[in-house]
Short mmCIF file of C-alpha atoms and ligand atoms in Angstrom, two decimals:
data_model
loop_
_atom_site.label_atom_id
_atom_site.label_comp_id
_atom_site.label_asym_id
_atom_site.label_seq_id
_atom_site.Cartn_x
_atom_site.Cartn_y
_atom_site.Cartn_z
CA UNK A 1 147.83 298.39 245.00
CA UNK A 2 144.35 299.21 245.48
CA UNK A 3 143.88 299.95 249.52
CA UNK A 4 140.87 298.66 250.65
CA UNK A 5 140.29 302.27 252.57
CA UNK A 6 140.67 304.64 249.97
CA UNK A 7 138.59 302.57 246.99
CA UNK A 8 135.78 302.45 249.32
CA UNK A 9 135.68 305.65 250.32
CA UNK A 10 135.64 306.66 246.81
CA UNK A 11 133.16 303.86 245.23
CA UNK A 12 129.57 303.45 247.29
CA UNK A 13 129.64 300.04 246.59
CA UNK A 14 126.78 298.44 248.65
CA UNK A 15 128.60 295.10 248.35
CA UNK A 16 132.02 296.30 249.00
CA UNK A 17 133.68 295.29 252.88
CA UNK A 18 134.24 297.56 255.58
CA UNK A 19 137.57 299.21 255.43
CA UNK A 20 140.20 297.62 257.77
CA UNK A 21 141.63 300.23 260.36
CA UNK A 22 145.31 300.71 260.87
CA UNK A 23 145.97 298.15 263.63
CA UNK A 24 144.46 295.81 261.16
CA UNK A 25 146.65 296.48 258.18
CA UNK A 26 149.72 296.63 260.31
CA UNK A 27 148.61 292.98 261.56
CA UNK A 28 148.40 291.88 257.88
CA UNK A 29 151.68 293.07 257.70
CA UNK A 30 153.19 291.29 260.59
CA UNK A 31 151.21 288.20 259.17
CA UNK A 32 153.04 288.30 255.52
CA UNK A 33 156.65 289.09 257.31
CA UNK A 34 155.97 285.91 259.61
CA UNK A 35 155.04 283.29 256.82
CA UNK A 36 158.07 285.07 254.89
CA UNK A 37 160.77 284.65 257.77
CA UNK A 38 159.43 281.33 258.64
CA UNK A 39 160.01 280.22 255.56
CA UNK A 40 163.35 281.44 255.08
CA UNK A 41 164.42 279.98 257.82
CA UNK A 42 162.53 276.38 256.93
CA UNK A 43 164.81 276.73 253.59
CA UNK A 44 167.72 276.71 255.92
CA UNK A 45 166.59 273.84 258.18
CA UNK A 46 165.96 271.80 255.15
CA UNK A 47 169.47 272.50 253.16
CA UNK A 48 170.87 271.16 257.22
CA UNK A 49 168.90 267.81 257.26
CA UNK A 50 166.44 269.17 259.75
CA UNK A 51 163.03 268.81 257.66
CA UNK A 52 162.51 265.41 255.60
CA UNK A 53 160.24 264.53 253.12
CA UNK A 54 158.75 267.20 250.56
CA UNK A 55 158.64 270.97 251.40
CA UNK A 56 156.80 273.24 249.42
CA UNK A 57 157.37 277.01 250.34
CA UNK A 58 155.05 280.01 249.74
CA UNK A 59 157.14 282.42 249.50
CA UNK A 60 155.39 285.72 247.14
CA UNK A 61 152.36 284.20 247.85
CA UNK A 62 151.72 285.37 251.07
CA UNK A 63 149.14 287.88 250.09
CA UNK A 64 146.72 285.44 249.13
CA UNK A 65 146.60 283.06 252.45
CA UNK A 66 146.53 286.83 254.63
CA UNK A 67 144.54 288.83 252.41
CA UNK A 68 141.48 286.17 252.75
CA UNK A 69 141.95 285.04 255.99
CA UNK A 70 141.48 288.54 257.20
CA UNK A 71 138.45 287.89 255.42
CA UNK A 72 136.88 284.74 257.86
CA UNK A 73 135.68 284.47 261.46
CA UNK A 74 137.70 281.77 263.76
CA UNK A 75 135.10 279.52 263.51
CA UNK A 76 135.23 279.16 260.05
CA UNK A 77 136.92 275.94 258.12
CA UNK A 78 139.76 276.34 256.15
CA UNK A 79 141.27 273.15 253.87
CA UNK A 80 144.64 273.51 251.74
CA UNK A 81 146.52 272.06 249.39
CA UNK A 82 150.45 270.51 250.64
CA UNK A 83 151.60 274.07 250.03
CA UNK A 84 150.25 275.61 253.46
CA UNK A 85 152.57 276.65 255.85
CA UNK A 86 151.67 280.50 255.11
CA UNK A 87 147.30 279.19 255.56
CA UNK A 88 148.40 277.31 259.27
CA UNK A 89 150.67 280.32 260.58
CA UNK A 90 147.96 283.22 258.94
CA UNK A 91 144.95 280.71 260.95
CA UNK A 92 146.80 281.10 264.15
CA UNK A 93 148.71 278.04 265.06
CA UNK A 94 152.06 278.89 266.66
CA UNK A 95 154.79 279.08 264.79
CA UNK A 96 156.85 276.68 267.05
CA UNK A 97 154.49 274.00 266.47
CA UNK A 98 154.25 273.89 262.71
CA UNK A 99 157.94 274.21 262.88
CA UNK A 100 158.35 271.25 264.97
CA UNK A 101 155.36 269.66 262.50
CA UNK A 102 158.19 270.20 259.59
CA UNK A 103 161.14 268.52 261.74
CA UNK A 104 158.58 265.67 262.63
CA UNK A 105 158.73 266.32 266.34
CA UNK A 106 156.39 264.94 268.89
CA UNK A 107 155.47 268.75 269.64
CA UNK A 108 154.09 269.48 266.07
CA UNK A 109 150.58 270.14 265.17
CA UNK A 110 150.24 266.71 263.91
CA UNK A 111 152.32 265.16 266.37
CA UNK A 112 155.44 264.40 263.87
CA UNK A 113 152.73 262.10 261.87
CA UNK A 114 151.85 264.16 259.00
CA UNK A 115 154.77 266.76 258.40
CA UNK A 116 154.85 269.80 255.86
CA UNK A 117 152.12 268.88 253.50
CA UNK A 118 150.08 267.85 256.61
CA UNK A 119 149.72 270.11 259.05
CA UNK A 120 146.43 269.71 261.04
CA UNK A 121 144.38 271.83 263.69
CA UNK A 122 140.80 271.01 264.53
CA UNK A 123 140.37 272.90 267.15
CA UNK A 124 141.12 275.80 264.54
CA UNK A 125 139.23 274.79 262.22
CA UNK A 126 142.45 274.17 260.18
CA UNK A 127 141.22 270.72 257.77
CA UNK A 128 145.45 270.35 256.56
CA UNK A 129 147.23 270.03 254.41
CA UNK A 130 146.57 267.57 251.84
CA UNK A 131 148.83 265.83 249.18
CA UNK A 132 147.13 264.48 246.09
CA UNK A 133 146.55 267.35 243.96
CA UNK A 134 142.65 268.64 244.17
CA UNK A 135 141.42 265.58 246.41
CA UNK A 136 140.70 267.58 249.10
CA UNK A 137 138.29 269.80 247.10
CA UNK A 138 135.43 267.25 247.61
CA UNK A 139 136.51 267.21 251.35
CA UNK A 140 135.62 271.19 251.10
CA UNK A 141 132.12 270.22 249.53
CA UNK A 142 131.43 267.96 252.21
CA UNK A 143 132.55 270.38 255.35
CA UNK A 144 130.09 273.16 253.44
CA UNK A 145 127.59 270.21 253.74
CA UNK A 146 128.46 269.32 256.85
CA UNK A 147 128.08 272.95 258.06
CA UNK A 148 124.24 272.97 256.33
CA UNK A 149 123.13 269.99 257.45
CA UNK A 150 123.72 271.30 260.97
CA UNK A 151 122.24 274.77 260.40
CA UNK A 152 125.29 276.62 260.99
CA UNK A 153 126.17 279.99 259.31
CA UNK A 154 130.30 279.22 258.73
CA UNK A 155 131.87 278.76 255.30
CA UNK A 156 134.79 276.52 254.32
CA UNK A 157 137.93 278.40 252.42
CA UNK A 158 139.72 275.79 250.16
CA UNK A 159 142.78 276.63 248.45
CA UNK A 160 144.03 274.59 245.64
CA UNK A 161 146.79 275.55 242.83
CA UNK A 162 145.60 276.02 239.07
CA UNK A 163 147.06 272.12 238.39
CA UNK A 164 143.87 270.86 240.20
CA UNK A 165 141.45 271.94 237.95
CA UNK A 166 142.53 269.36 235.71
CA UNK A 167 141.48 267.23 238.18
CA UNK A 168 138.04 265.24 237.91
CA UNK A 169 137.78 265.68 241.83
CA UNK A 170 137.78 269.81 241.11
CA UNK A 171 134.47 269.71 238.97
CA UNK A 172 132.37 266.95 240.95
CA UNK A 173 132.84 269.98 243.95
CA UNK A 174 132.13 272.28 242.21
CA UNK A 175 129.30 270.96 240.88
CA UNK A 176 127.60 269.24 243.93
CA UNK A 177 128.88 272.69 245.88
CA UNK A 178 126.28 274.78 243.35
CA UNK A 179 123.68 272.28 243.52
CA UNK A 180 123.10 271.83 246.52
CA UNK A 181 124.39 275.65 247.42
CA UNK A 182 127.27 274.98 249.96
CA UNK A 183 128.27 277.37 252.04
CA UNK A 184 132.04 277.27 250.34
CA UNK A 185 134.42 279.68 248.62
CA UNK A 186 137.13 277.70 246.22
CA UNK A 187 140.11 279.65 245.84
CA UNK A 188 142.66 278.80 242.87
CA UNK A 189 146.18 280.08 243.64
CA UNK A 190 146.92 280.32 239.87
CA UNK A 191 151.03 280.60 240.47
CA UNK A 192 150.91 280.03 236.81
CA UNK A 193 153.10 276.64 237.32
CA UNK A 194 152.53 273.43 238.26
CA UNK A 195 155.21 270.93 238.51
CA UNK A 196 155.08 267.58 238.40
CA UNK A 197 158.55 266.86 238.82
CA UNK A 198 161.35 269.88 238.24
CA UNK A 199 161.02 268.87 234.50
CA UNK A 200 157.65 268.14 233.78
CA UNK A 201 155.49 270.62 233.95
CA UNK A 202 151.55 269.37 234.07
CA UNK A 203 148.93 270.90 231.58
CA UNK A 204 147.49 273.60 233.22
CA UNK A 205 144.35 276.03 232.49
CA UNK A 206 144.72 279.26 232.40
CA UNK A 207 140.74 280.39 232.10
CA UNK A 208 139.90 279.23 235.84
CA UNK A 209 137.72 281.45 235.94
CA UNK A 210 135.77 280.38 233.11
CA UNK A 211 134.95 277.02 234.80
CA UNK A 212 132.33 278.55 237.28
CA UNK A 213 130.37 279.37 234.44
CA UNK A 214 129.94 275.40 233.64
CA UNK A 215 128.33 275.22 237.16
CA UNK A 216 126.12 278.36 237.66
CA UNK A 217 128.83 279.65 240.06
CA UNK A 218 129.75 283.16 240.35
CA UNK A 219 133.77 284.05 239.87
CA UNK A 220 136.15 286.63 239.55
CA UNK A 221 139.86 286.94 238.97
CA UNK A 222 141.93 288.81 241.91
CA UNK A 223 145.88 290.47 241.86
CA UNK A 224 147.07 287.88 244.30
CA UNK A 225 150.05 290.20 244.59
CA UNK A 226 147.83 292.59 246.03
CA UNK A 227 146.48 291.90 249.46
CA UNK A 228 143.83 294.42 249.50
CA UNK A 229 142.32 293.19 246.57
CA UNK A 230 142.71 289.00 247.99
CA UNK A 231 140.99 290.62 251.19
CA UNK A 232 137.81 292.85 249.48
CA UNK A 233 137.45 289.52 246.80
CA UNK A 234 137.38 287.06 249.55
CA UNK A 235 135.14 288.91 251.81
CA UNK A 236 132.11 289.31 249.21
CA UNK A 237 132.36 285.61 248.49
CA UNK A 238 132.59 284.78 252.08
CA UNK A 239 129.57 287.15 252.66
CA UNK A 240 128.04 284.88 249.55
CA UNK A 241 128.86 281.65 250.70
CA UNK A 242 126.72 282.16 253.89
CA UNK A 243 124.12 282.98 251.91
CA UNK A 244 124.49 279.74 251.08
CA UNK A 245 125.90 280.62 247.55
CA UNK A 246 129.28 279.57 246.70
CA UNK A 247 132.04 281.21 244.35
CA UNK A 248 135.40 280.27 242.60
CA UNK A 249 137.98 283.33 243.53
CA UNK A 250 140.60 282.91 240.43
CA UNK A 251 143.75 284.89 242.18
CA UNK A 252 146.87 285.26 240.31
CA UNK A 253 150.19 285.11 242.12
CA UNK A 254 153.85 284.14 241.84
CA UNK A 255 155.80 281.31 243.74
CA UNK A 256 159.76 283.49 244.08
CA UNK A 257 160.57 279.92 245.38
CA UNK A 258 161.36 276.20 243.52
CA UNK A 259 158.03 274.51 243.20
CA UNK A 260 159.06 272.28 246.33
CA UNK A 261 163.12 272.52 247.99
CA UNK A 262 164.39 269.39 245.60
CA UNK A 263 163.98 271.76 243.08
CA UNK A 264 166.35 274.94 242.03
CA UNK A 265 165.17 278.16 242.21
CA UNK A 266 163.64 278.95 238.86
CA UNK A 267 164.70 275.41 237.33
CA UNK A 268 164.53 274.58 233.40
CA UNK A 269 161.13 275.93 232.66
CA UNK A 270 160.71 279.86 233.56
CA UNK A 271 163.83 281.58 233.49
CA UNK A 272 166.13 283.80 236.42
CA UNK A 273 164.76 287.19 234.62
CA UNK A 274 161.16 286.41 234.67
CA UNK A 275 161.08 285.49 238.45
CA UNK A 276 163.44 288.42 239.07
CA UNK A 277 160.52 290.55 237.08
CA UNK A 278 157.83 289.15 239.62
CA UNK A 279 160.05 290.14 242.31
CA UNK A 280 158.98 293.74 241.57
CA UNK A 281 155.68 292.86 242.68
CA UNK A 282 156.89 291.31 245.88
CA UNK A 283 153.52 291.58 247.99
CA UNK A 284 155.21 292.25 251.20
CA UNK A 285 156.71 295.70 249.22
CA UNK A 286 153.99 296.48 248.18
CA UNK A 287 152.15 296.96 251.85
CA UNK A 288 155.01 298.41 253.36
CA UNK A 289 155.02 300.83 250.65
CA UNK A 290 151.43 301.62 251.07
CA UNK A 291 151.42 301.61 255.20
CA UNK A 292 154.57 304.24 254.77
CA UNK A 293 152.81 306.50 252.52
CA UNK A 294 149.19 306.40 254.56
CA UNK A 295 151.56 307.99 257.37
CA UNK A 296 150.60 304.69 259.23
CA UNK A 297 154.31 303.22 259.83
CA UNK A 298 157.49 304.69 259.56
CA UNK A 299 160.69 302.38 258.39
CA UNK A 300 161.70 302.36 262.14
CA UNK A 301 158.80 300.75 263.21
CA UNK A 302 158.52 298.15 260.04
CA UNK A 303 162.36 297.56 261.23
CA UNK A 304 161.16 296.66 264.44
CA UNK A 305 157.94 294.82 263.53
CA UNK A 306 160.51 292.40 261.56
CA UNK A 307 163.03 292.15 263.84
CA UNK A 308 160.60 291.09 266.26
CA UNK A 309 158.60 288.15 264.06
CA UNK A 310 162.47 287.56 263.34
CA UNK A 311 162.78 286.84 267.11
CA UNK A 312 159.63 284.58 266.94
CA UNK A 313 160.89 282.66 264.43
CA UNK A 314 163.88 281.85 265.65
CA UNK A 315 162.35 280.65 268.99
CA UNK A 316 160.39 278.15 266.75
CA UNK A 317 163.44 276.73 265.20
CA UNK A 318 164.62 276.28 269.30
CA UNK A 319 161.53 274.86 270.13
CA UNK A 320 161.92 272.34 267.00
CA UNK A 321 165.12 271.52 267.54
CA UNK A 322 164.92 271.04 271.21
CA UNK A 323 161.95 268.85 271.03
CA UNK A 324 161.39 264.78 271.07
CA UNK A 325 160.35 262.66 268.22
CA UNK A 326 157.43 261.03 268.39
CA UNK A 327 157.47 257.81 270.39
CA UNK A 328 157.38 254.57 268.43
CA UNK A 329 154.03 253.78 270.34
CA UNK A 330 152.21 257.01 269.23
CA UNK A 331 152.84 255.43 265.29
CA UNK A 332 149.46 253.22 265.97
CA UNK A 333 147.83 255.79 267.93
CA UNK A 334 145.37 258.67 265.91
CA UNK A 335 146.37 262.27 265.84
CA UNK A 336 143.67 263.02 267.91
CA UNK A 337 144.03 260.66 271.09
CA UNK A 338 147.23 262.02 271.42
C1 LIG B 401 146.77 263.43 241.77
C2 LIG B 401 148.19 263.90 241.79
N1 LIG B 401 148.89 263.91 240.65
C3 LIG B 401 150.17 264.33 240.66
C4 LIG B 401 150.78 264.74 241.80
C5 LIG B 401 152.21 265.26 241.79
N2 LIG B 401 152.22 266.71 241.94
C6 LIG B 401 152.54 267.26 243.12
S1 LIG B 401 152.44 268.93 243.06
C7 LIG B 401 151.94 268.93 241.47
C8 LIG B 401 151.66 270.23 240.77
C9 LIG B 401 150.45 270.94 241.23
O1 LIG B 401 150.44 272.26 240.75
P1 LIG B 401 149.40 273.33 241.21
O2 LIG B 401 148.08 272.68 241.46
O3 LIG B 401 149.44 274.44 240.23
O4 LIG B 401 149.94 273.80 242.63
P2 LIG B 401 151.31 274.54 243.01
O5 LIG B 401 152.32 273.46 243.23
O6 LIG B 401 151.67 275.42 241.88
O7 LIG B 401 151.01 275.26 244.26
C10 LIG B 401 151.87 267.64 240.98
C11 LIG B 401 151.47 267.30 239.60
C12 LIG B 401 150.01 264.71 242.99
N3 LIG B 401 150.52 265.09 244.17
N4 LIG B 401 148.72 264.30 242.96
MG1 LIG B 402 150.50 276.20 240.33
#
């Protein structure tokens, strides 16, 4: 782990972020234990028949969606791939209402319409949640032009997996996003899989990175286990993008989780020892660890921290569970009228 406070305070790096003070790092903290629980306990509701539809957990990549958050104001844009129930809960929206998003009630954050790969929030600045793999990285472009054309200073985050640079969509962005110098910081979860069904898995490229180069965009490759790192990457290219210069943050992480919940745990094409191997990187470990040994927490009070987001958590399933479907009338109706 390289902590944020202690590699700055060592390095004079003009470029380098301010240090984040203890009540900051022990809100990362309660961030990553909240996507972590919330997810466990989404696994659960789906094995009951609670959640339909496709579910694609986060879980050991938590770092990544905290680590860069930390890294944007509020009224900054965010847009995800389907796998961002860790991005919506880091953002801010409550936990009870993406969990009632996932069970399709009338409470959710899209109103039951859009479920797990489509949770929306404008007023958060939260763009979803979006299916088809890399079509939302135009969308990304055209927020960052959006945001220019009205003189604004914000950036837009996008997340995609590594898959999506395969994708046509991925390069026209990127491309149009250094041209015309958008405001936007693409960020490749490379997870090192992508699935295309629990058999096939899709060509992927490993050299992310190396893409940028195509397009006169600066890059750089981040420990996605490592939230520190996530946090001082994404903060220089925020600081970049509004500048008005974007960047393509390749950050390496691990899915401990089936590439959606139809699938088994490690399936036919990595094998029970590897992911138990990336389980001793667990980024969640690897904070506590470092907030024990800065004297900053003790194990009492990262008990207590997780018993309460445990509490939290459970209330959202309540919430969920107690809460109406949509009405058949809202089907014609748009998200946002209702
Ligand atoms: C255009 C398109 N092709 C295929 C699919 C089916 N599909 C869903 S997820 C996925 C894999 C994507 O992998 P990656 O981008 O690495 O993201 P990860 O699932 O690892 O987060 C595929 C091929 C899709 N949703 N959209
Ligand atoms: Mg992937």
């Amino acid at each position: 782990m390289t902590p944020a406070t202690a590699a700055q305070a060592k390095t004079k790096d003009p470029s380098a972020p301010s240090p984040l003070p203890p009540d900051r790092l022990r809100a990362l903290l309660r961030q990553m234990l909240l996507v972590r629980r919330f997810e466990e306990k989404a696994a659960e509701a789906y094995a009951l028949g609670k959640i339909g539809g496709f579910c694609h957990l986060y879980i050991g990549q938590e770092a990544v969606a905290v680590g860069s958050i930390a890294a944007l104001r509020d009224d900054d844009y965010l847009i995800c791939s389907y796998r961002e129930h860790g991005q919506a809960l880091v953002r801010g929206i409550p936990p009870a209402e993406v969990m009632a998003e996932l069970f399709g009630k009338a409470t959710g954050c899209s109103h039951g319409k859009g479920g797990s790969m489509h949770l929306f929030d404008a007023k958060r600045h939260f763009m979803g949640g979006h299916g088809i793999v890399g079509g939302h990285i135009p969308l990304a472009a055209g927020i960052g032009f959006g945001i220019k054309y009205k003189g604004g200073d914000q950036v837009c985050l996008c997340y995609f997996g590594e898959a999506a640079v395969n994708i046509g969509a991925f390069h026209e962005a990127l491309n149009m996003a250094a041209v015309w110098k958008l405001p936007v910081v693409f960020l490749c979860e490379n997870n090192r899989y992508g699935m295309g069904t629990a058999f096939e898995r899709v060509a992927a490229l490993t050299d992310v990175a190396e893409h940028a180069k195509s397009y006169d965009m600066e890059s750089a490759e981040v420990d996605g286990m490592d939230v520190f790192a996530v946090y001082d990457a994404a903060a220089r290219a925020v600081a970049r993008a509004r500048e008005g210069h974007p960047t393509l943050l390749e950050v390496r992480t691990y899915r401990f989780m089936g590439h959606s919940m139809s699938d088994p745990l490690h399936g036919v094409y990595r094998t029970k020892e590897e992911v138990e191997e990336q389980k001793k990187r667990d980024p969640i470990v690897g904070l506590t660890h470092h907030l024990r040994d800065e004297g900053l927490m003790d194990q009492a009070a990262i008990d207590a921290l997780d018993a309460e987001v445990h509490a939290e958590v459970d209330a959202a399933v309540k919430f969920a569970d107690e809460s109406p479907d949509p009405e058949p009338a809202a089907l014609m109706r748009d998200v946002l009228a209702d």
